[in-house]
mmCIF file of C-alpha atoms and ligand atoms in Angstrom:
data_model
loop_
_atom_site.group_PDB
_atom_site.id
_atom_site.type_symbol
_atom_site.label_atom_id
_atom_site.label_comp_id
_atom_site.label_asym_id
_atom_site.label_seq_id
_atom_site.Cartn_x
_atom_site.Cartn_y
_atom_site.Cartn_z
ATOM 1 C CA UNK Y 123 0.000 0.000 0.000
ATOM 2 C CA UNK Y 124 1.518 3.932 -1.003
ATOM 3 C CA UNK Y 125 1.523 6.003 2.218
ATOM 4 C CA UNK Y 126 0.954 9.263 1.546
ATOM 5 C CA UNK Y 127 3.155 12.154 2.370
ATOM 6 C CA UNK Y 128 2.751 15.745 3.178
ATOM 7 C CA UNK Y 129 5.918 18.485 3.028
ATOM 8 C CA UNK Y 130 6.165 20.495 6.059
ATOM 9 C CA UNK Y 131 7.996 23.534 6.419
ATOM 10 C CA UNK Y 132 8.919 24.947 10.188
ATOM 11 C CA UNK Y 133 12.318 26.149 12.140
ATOM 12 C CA UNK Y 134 13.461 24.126 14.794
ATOM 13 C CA UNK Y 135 16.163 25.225 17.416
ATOM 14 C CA UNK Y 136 17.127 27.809 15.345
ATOM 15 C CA UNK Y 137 17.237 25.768 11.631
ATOM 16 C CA UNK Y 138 14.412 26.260 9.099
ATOM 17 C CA UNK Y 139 13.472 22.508 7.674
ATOM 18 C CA UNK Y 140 11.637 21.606 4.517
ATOM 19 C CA UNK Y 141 10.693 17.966 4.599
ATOM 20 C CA UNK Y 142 8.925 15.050 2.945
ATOM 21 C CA UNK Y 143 6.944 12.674 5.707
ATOM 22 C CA UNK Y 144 4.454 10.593 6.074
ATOM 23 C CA UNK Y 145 1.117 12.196 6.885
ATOM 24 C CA UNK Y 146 -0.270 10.781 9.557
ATOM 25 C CA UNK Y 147 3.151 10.937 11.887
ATOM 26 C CA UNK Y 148 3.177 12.807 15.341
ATOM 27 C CA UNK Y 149 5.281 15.423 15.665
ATOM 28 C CA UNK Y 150 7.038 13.445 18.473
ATOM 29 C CA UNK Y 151 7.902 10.810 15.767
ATOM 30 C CA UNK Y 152 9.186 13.717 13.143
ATOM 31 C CA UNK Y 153 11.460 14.806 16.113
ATOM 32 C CA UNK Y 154 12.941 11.633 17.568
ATOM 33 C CA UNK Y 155 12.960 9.202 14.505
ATOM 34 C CA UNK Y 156 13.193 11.995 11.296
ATOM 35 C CA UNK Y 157 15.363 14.600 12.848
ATOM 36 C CA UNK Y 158 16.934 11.874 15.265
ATOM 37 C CA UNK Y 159 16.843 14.699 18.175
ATOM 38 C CA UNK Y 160 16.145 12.331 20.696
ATOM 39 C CA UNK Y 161 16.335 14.378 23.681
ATOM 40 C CA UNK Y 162 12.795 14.570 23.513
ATOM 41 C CA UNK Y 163 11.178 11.268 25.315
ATOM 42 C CA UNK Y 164 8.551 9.523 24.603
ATOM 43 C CA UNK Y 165 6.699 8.202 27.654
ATOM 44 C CA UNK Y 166 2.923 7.016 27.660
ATOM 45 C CA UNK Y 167 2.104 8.224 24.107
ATOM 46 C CA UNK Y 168 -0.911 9.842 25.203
ATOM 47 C CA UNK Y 169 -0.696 13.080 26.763
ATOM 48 C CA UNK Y 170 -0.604 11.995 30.747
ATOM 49 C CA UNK Y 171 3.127 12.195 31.430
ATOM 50 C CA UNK Y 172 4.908 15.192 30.127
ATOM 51 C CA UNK Y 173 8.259 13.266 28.880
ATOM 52 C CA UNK Y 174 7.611 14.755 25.317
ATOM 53 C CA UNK Y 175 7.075 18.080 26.102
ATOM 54 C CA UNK Y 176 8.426 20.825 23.429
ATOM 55 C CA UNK Y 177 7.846 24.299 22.687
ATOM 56 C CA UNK Y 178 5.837 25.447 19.751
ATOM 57 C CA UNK Y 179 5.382 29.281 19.058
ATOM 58 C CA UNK Y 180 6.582 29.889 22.757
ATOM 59 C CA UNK Y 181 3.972 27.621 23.653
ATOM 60 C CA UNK Y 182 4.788 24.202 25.895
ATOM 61 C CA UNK Y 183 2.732 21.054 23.762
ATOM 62 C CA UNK Y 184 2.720 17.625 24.602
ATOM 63 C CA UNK Y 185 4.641 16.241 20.692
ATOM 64 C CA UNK Y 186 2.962 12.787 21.276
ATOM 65 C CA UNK Y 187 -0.778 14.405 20.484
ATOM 66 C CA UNK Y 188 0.462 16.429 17.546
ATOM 67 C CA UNK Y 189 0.532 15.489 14.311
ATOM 68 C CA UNK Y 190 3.602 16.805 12.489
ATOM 69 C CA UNK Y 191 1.631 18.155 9.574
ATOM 70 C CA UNK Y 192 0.668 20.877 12.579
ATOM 71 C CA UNK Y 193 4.105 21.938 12.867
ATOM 72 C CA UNK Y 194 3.899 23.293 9.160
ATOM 73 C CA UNK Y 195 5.276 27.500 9.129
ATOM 74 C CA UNK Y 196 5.843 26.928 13.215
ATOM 75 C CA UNK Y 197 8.876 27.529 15.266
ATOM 76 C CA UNK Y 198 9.837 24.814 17.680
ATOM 77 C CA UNK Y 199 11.940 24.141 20.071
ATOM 78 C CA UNK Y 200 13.421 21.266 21.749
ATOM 79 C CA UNK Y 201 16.020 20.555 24.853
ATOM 80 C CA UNK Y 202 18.834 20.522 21.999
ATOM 81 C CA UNK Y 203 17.645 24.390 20.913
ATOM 82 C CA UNK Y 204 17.902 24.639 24.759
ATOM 83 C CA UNK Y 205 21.016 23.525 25.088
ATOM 84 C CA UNK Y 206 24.116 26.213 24.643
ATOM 85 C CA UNK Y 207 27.304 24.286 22.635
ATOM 86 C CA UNK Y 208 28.669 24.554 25.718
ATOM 87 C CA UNK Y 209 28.135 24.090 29.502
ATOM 88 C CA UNK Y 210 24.562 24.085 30.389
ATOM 89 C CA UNK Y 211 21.741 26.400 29.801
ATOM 90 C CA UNK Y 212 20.812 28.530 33.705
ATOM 91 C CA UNK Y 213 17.472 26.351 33.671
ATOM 92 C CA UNK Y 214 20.148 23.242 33.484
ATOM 93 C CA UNK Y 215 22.120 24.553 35.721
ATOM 94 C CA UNK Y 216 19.357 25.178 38.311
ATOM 95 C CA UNK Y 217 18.049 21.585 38.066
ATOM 96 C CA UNK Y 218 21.629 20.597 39.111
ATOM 97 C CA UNK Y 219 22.548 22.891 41.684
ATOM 98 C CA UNK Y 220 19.115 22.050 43.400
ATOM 99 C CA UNK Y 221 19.545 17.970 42.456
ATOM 100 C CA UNK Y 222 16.035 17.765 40.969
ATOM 101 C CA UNK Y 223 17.227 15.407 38.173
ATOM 102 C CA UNK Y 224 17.582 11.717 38.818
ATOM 103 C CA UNK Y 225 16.954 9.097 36.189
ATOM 104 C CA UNK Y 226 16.259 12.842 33.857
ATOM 105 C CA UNK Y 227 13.550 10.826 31.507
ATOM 106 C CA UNK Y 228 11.438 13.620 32.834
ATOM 107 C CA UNK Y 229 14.042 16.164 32.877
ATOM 108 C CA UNK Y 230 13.796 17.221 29.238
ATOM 109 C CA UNK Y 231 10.368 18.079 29.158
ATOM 110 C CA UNK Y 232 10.029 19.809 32.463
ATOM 111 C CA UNK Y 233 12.790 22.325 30.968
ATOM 112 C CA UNK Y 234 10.875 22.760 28.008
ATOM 113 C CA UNK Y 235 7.724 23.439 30.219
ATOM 114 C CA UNK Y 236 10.151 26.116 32.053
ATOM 115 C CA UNK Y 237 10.857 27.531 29.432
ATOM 116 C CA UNK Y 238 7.829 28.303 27.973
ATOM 117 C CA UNK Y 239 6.861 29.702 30.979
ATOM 118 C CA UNK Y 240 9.671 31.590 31.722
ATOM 119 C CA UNK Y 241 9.851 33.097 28.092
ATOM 120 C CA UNK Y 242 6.017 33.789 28.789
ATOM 121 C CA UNK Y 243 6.374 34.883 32.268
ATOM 122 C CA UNK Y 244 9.931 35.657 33.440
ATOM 123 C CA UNK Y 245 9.365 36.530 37.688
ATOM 124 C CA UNK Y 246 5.928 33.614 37.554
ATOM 125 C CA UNK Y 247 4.914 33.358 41.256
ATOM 126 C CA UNK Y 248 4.766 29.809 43.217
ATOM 127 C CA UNK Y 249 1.618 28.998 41.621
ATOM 128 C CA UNK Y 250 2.188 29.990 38.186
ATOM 129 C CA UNK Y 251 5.730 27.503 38.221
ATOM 130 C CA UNK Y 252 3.656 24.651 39.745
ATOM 131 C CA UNK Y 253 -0.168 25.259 37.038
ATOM 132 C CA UNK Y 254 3.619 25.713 34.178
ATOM 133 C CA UNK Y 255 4.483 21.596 35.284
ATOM 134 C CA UNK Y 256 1.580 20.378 36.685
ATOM 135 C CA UNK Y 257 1.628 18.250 32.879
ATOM 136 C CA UNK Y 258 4.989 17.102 33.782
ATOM 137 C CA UNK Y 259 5.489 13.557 36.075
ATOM 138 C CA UNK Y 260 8.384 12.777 37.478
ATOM 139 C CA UNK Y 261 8.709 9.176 39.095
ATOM 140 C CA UNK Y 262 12.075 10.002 40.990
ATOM 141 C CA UNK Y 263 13.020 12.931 42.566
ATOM 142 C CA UNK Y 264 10.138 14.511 44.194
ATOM 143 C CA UNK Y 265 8.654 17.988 42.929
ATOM 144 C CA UNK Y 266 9.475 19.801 46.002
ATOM 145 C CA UNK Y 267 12.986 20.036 44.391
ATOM 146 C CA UNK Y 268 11.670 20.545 40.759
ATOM 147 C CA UNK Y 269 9.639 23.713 41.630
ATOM 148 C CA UNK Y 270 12.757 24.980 43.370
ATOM 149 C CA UNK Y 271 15.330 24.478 40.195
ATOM 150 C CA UNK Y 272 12.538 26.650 38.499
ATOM 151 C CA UNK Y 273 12.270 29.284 41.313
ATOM 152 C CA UNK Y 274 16.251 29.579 40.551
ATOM 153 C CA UNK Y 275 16.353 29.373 37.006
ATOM 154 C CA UNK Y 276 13.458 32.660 37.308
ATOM 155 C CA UNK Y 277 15.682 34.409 39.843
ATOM 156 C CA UNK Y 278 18.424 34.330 37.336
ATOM 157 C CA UNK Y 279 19.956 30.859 38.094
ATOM 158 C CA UNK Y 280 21.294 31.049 41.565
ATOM 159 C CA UNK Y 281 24.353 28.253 41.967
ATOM 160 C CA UNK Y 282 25.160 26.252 44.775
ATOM 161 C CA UNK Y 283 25.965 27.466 47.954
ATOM 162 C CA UNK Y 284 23.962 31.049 47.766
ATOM 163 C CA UNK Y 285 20.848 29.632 46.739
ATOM 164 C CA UNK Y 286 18.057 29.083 49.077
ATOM 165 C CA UNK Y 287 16.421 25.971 50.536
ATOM 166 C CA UNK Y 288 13.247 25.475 49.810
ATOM 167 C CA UNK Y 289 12.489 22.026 50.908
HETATM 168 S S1 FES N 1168 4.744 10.882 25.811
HETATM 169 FE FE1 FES N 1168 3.612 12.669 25.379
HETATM 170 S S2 FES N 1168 2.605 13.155 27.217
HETATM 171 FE FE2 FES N 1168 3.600 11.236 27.650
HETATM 172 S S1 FES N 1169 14.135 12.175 37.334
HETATM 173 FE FE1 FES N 1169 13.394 10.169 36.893
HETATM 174 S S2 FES N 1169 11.365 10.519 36.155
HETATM 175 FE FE2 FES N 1169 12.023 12.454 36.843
#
């Protein structure tokens, strides 16, 4: 049987992309199998845990419930566009100095969830950082720690020994 294909146009991290792919792909599958950026993770498939989490016109989307043909004239982002080519981006660095990563299958979409909000909202209050990853589950380290990397990374990234406790 033919499968039919669509050509999408979008920029992601930074790099405009014209493509021929199958049309009935998610836009999860166009990231980690296409573009082979597999930073982005693909946990239940169906828009409960987070894992997949990207940003799309500054907005965080679960990738697993798009279809890529949705991507078409968009500009996304994923942890690689995150990423600087070297050392770690302050929302990175915040997750480490405040140990909220542990397995990090969740990790990459929780900073993609940051930084949508953070690009939306740069000083978001308590409330605002925990409604930004309420999408986002994390089986290991506790959130208590999570909403604190974010607090950080808001506050401009405060390292090690002068940040404050929160938990
Ligand atoms: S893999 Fe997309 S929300 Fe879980
Ligand atoms: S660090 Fe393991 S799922 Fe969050």
């Amino acid at each position: 049987m033919k499968t039919n294909t669509i050509v999408v146009c979008f920029t992601i991290n930074g790099e405009k992309k014209e493509l021929q792919i199958p049309a009935a792909i998610s836009a999860l599958e166009l990231i980690r199998d296409v573009l082979e950026l597999k930073g982005t993770k693909e946990g239940c498939g169906i828009g409960e845990c987070g894992a997949c989490t990207i940003v799309v016109d500054g907005k965080a989307v679960n990738a697993c419930l798009m279809f890529a043909a949705q991507l078409d004239g968009c500009e996304v982002m994923t942890v690689e566009g995150l990423s600087p080519a070297e050392g770690l981006h302050p929302i990175q660095q915040a997750f480490v100095d405040r140990h909220a990563v542990q397995c990090g299958f969740c990790t990459p979409g929780i900073l993609m969830s940051t930084q949508a909000l953070l690009m939306e909202t740069p000083h978001p209050d308590r409330q605002q950082i925990i409604n930004a990853v309420a999408g986002n589950l994390c089986r290991c380290t506790g959130y208590q720690s999570i909403l604190g990397a974010v607090e950080d990374a808001a506050a401009g990234g405060l390292k090690g020994k002068s940040r404050q406790k929160t938990f």
